[in-house]
mmCIF file of N, CA and C in Angstrom:
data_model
loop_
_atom_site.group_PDB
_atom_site.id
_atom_site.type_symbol
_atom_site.label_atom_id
_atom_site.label_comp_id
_atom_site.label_asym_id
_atom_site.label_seq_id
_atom_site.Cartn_x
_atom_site.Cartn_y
_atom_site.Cartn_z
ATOM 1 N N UNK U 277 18.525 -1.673 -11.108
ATOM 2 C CA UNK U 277 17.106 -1.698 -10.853
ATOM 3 C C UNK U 277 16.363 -1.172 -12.081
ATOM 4 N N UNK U 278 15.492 -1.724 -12.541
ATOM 5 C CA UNK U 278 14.237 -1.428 -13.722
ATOM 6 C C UNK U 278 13.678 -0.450 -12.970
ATOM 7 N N UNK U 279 13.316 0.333 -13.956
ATOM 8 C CA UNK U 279 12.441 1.570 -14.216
ATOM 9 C C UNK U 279 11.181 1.202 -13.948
ATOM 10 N N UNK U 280 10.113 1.882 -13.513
ATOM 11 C CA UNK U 280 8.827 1.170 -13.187
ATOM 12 C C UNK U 280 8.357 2.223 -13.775
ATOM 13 N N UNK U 281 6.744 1.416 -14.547
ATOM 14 C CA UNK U 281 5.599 2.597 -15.071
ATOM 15 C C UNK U 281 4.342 2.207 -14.175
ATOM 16 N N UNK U 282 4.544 4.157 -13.340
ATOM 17 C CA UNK U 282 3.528 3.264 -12.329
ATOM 18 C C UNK U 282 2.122 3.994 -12.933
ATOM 19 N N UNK U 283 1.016 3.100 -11.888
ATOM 20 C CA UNK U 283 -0.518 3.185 -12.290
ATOM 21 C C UNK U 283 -0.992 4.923 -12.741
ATOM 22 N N UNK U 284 -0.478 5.650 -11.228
ATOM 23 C CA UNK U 284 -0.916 6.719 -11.075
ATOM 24 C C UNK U 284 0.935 7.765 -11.515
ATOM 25 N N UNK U 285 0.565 8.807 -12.548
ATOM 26 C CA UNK U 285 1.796 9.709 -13.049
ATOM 27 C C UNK U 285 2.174 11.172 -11.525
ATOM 28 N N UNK U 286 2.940 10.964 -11.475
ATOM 29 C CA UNK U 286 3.340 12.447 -10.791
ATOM 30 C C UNK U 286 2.537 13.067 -11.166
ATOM 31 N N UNK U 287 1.810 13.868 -12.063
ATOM 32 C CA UNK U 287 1.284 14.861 -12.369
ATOM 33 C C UNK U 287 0.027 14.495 -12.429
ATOM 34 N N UNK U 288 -0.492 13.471 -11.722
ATOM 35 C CA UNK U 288 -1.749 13.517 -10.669
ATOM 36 C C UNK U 288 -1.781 13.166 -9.801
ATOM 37 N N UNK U 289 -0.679 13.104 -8.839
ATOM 38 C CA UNK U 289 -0.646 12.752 -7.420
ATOM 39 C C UNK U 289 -1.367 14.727 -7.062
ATOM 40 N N UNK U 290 -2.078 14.549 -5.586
ATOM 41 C CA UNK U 290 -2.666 15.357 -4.507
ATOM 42 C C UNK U 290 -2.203 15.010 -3.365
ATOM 43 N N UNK U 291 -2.174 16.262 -2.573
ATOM 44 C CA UNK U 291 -1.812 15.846 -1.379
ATOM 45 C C UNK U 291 -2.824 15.580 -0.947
ATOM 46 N N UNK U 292 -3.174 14.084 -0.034
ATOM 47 C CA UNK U 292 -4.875 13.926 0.831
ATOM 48 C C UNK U 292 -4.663 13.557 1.494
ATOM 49 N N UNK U 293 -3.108 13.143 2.297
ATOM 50 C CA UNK U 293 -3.155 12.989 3.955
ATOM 51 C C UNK U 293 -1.968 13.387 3.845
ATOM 52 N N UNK U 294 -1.146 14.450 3.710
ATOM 53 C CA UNK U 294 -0.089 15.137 4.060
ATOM 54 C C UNK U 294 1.272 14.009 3.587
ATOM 55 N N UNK U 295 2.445 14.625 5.124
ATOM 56 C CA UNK U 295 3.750 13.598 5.010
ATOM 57 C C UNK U 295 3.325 12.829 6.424
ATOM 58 N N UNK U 296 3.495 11.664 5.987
ATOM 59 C CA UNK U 296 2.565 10.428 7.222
ATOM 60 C C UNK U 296 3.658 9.484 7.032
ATOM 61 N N UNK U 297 4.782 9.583 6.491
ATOM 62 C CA UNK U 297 6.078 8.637 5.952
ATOM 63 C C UNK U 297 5.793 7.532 5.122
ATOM 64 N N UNK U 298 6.672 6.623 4.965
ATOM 65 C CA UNK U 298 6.828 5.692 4.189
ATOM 66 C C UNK U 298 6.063 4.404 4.402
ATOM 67 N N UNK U 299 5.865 3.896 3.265
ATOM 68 C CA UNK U 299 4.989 2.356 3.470
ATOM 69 C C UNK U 299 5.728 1.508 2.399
ATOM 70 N N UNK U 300 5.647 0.404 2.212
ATOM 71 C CA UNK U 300 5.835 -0.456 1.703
ATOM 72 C C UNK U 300 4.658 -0.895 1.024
ATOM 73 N N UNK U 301 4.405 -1.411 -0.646
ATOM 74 C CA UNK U 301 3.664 -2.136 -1.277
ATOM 75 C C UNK U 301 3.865 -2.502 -2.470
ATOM 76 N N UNK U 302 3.366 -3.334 -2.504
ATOM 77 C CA UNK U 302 3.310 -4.622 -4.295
ATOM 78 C C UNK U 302 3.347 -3.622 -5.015
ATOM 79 N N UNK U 303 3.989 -3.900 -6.238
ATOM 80 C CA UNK U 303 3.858 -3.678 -7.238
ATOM 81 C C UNK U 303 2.424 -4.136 -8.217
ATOM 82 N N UNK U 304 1.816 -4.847 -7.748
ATOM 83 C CA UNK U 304 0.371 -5.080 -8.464
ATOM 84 C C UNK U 304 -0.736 -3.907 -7.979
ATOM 85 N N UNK U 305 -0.008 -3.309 -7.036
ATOM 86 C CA UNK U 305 -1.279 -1.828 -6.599
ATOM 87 C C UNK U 305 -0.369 -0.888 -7.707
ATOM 88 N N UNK U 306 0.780 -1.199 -7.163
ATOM 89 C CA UNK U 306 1.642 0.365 -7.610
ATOM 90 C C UNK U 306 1.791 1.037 -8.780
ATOM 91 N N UNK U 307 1.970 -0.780 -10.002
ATOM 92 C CA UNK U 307 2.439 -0.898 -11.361
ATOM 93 C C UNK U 307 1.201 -0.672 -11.982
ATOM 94 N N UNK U 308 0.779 -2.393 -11.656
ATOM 95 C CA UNK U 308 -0.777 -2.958 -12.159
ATOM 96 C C UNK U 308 -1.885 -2.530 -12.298
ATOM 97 N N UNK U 309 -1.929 -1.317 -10.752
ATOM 98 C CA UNK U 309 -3.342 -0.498 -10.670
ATOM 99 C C UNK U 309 -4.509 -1.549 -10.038
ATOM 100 N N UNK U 310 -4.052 -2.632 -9.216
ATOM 101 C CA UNK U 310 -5.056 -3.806 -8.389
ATOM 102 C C UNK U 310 -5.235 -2.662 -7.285
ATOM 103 N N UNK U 311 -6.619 -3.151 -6.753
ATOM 104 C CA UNK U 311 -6.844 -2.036 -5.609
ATOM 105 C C UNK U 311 -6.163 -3.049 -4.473
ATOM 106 N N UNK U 312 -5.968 -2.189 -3.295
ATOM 107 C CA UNK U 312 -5.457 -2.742 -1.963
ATOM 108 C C UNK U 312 -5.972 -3.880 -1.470
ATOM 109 N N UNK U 313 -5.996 -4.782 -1.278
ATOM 110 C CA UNK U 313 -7.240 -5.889 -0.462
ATOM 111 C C UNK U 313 -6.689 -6.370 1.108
ATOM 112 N N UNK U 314 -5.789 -6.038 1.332
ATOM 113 C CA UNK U 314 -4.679 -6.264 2.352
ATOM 114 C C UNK U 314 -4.107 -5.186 2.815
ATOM 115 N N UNK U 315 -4.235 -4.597 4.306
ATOM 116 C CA UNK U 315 -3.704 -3.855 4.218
ATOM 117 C C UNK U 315 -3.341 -3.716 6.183
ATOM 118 N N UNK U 316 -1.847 -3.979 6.611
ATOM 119 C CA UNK U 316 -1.468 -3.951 7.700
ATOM 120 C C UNK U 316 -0.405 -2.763 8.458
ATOM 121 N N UNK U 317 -0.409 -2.740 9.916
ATOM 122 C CA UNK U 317 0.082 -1.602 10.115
ATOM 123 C C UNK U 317 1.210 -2.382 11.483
ATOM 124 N N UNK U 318 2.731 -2.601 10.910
ATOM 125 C CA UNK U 318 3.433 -3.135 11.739
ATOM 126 C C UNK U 318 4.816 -2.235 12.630
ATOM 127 N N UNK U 319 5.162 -2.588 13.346
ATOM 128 C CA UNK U 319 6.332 -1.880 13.918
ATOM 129 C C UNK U 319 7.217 -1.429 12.845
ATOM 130 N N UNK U 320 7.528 0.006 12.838
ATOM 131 C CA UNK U 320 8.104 0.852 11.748
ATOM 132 C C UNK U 320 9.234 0.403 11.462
ATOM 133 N N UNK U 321 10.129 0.379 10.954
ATOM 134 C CA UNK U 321 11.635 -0.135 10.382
ATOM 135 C C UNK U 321 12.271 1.423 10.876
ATOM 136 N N UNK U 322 12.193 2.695 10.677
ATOM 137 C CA UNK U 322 12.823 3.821 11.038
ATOM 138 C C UNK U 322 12.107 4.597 11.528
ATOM 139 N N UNK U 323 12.791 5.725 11.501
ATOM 140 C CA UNK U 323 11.556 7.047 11.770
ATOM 141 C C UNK U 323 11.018 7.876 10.848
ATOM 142 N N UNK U 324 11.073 7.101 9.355
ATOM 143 C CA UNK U 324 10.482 7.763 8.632
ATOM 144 C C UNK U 324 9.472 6.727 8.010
ATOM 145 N N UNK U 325 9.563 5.835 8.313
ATOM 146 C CA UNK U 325 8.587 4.870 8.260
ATOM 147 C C UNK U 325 7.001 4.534 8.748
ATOM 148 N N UNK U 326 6.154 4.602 7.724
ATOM 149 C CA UNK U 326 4.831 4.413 8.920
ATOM 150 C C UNK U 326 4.547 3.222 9.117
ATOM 151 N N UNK U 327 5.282 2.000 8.903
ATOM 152 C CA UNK U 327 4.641 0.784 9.447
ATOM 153 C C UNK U 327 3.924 0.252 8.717
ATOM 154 N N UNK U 328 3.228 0.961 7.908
ATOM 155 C CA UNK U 328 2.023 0.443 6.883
ATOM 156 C C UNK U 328 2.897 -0.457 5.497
ATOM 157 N N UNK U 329 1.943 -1.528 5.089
ATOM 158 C CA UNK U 329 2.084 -2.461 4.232
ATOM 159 C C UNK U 329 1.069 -2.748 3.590
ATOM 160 N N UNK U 330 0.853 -2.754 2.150
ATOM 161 C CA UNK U 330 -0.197 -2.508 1.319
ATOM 162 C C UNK U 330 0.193 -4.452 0.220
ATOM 163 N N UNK U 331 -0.802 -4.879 0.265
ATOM 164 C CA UNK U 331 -1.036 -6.424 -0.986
ATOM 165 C C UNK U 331 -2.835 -5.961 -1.330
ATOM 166 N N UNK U 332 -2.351 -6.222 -2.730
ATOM 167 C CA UNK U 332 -3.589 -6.860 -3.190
ATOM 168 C C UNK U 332 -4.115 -8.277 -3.091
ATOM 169 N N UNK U 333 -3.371 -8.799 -2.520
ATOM 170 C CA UNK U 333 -4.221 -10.449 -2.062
ATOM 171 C C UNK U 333 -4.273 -11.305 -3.102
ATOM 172 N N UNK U 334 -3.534 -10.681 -4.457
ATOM 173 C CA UNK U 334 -3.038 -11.549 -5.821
ATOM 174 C C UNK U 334 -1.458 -11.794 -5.868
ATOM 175 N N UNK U 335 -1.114 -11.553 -4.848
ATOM 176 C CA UNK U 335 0.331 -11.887 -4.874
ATOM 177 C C UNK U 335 1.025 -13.416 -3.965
ATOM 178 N N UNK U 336 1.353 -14.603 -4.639
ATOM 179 C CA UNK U 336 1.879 -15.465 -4.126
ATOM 180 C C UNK U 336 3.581 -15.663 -3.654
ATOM 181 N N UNK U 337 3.114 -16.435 -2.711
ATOM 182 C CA UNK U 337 4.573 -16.650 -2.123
ATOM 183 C C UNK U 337 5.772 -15.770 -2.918
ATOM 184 N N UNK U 338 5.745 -16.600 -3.907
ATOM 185 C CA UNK U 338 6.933 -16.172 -4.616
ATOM 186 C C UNK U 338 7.045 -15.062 -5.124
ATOM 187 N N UNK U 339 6.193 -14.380 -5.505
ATOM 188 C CA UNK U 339 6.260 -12.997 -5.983
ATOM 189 C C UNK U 339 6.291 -11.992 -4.566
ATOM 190 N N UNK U 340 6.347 -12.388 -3.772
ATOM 191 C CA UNK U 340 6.529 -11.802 -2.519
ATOM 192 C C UNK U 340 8.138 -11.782 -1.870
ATOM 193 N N UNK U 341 8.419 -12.836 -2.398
ATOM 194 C CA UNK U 341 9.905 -13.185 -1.903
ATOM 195 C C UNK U 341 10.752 -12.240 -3.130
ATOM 196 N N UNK U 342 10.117 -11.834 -3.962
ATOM 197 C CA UNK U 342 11.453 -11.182 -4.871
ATOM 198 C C UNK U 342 11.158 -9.669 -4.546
ATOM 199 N N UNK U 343 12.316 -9.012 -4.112
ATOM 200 C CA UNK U 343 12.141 -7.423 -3.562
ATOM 201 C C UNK U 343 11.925 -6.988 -4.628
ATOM 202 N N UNK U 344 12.104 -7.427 -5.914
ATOM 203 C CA UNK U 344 11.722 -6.293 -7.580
ATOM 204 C C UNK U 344 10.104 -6.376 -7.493
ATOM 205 N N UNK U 345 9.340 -6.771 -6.746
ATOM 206 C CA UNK U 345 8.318 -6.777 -7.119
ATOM 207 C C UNK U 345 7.313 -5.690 -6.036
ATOM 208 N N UNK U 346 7.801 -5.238 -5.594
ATOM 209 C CA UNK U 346 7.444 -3.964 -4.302
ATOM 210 C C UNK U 346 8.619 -2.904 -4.204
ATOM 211 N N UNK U 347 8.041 -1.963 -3.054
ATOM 212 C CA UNK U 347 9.077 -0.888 -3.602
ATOM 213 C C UNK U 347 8.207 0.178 -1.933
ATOM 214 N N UNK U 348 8.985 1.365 -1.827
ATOM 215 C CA UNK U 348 9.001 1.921 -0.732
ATOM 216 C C UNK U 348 7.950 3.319 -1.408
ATOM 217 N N UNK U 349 7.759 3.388 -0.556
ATOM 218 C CA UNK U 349 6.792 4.742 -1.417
ATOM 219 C C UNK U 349 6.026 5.808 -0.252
ATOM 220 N N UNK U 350 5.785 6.969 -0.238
ATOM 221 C CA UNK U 350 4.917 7.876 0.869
ATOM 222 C C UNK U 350 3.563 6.835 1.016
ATOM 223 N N UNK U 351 3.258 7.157 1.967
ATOM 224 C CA UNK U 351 1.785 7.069 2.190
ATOM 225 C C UNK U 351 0.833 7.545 0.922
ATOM 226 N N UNK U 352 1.253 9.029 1.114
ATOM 227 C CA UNK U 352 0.528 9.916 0.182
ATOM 228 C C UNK U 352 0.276 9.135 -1.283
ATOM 229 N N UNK U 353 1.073 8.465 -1.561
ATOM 230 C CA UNK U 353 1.455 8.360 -2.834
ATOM 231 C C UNK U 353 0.007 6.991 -2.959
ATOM 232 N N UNK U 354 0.476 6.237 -1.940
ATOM 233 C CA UNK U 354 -0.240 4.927 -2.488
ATOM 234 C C UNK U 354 -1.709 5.176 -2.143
ATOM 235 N N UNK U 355 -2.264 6.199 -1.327
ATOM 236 C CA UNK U 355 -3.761 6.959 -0.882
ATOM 237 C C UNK U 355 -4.061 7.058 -2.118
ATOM 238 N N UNK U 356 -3.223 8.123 -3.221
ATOM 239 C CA UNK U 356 -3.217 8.532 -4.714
ATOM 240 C C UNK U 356 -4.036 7.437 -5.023
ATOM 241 N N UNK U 357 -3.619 6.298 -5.232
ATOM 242 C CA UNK U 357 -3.755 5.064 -6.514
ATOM 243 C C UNK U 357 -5.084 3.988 -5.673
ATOM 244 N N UNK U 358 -5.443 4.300 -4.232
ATOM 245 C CA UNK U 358 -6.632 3.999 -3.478
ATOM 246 C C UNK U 358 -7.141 4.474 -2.273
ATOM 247 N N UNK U 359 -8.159 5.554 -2.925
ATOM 248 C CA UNK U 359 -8.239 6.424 -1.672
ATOM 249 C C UNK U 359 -9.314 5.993 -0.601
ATOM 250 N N UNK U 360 -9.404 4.557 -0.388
ATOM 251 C CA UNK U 360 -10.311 3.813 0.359
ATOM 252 C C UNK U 360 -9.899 3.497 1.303
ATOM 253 N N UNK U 361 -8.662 3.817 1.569
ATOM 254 C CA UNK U 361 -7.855 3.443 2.860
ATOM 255 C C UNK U 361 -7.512 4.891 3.826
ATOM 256 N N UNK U 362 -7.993 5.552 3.000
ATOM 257 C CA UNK U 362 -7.342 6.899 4.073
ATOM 258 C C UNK U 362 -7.932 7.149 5.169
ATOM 259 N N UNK U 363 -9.640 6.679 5.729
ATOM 260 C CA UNK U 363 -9.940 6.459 6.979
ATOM 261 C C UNK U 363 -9.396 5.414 7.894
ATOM 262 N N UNK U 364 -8.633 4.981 7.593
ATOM 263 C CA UNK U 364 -8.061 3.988 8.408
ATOM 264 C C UNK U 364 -6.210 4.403 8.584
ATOM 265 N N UNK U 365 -6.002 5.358 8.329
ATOM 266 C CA UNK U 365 -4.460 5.567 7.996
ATOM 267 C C UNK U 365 -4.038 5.684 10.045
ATOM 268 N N UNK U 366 -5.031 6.171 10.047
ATOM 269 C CA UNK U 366 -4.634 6.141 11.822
ATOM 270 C C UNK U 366 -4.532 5.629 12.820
ATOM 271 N N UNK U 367 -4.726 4.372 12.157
ATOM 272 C CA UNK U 367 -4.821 3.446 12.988
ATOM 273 C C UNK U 367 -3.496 2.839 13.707
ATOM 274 N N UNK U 368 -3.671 2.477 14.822
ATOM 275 C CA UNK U 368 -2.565 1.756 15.315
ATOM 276 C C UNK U 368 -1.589 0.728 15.086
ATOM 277 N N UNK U 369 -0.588 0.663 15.572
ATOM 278 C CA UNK U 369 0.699 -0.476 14.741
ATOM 279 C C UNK U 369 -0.394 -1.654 15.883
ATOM 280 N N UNK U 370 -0.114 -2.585 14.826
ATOM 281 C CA UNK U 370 -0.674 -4.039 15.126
ATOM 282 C C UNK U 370 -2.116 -4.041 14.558
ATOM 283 N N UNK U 371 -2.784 -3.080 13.073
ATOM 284 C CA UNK U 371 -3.767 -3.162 12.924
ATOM 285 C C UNK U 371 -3.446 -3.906 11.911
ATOM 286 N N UNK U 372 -4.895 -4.596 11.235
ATOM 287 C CA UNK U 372 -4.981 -5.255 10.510
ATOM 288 C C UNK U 372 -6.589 -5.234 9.460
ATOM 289 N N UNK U 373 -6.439 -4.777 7.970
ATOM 290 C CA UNK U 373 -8.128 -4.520 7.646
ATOM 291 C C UNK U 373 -7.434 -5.380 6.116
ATOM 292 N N UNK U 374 -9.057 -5.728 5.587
ATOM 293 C CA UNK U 374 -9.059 -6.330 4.669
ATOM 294 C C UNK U 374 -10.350 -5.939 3.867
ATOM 295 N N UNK U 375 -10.247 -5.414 2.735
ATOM 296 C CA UNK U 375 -11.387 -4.939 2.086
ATOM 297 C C UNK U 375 -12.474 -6.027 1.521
ATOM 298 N N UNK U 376 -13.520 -5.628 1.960
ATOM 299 C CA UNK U 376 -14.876 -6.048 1.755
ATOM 300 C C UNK U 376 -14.961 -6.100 0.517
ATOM 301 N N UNK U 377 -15.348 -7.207 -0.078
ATOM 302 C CA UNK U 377 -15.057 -7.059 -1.809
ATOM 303 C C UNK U 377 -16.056 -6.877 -2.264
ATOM 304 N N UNK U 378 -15.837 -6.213 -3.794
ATOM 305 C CA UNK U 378 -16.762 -5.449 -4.212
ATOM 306 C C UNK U 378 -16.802 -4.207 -3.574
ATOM 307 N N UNK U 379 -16.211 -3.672 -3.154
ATOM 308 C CA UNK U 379 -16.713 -2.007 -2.301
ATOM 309 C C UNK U 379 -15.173 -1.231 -1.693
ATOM 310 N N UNK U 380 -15.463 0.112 -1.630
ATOM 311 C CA UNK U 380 -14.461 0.789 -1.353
ATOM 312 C C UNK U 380 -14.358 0.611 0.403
ATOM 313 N N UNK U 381 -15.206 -0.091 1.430
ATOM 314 C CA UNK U 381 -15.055 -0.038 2.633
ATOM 315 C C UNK U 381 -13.984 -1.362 3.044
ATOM 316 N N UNK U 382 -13.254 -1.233 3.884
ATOM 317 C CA UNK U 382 -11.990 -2.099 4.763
ATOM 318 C C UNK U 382 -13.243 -3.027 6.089
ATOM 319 N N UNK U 383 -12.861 -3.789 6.875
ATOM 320 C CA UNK U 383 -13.495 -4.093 7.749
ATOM 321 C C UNK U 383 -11.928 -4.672 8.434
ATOM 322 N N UNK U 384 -11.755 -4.767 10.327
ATOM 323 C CA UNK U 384 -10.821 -5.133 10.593
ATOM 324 C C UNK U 384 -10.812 -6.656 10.685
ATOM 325 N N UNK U 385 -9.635 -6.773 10.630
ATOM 326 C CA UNK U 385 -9.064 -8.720 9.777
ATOM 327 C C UNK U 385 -9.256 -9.352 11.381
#
C-alpha cells in the first residue's frame, strides 16, 4: 500500500466531536482537500464503525471501484478536513445530505 499525503497533518487535527468511530471516504476529501458534497449514513460494518461515508461528488465509477482510492479513517479526523458536517454527525443510519453548493450548509438528499 502507498503512503498517502493527506490534506490536513496530524499536528492539526482537534478533537471536535470526540471518538464517534470509523467512516469511510475518498481520497479526493482526504488527499486532494475537495470539500464533502456527499455525505451518507449506512448500516455499520462493525462496532467500531459509524456507518458514515463521505464523496465529494467528483469521483466516477471507476475511481470508486479501486479501494486505493479511499481509506478508513475516525470521524474526528475527516470533521478536521470539513467541519460543515459536524451538525449532522447524529443523524440516523439511513440518512442521506448533500451540500448546498457554494456554502458550508448540507440539506437532506
Amino acid at each position: 500500500m502507498n503512503q498517502k499525503d493527506f490534506n490536513v497533518g496530524k499536528d492539526a487535527m482537534e478533537s471536535l466531536v470526540g471518538d464517534m468511530g470509523f467512516c469511510l471516504v475518498s481520497d479526493k476529501i482526504m488527499v486532494l482537500g475537495e470539500k464533502i458534497d456527499f455525505m451518507y449514513r449506512e448500516e455499520p460494518d462493525s462496532e467500531t464503525d459509524s456507518g458514515w461515508r463521505f464523496l465529494s461528488n467528483t469521483e466516477d465509477e471507476e475511481y470508486l471501484d479501486n479501494p486505493e482510492n479511499s481509506g478508513i479513517y475516525s470521524v474526528n479526523t475527516v470533521a478536521n478536513n470539513d467541519r460543515a458536517i459536524i451538525p449532522h454527525l447524529n443523524a440516523p443510519i439511513g440518512s442521506e445530505f448533500v451540500r448546498v453548493e457554494g456554502t458550508d450548509e448540507f440539506t437532506v438528499n
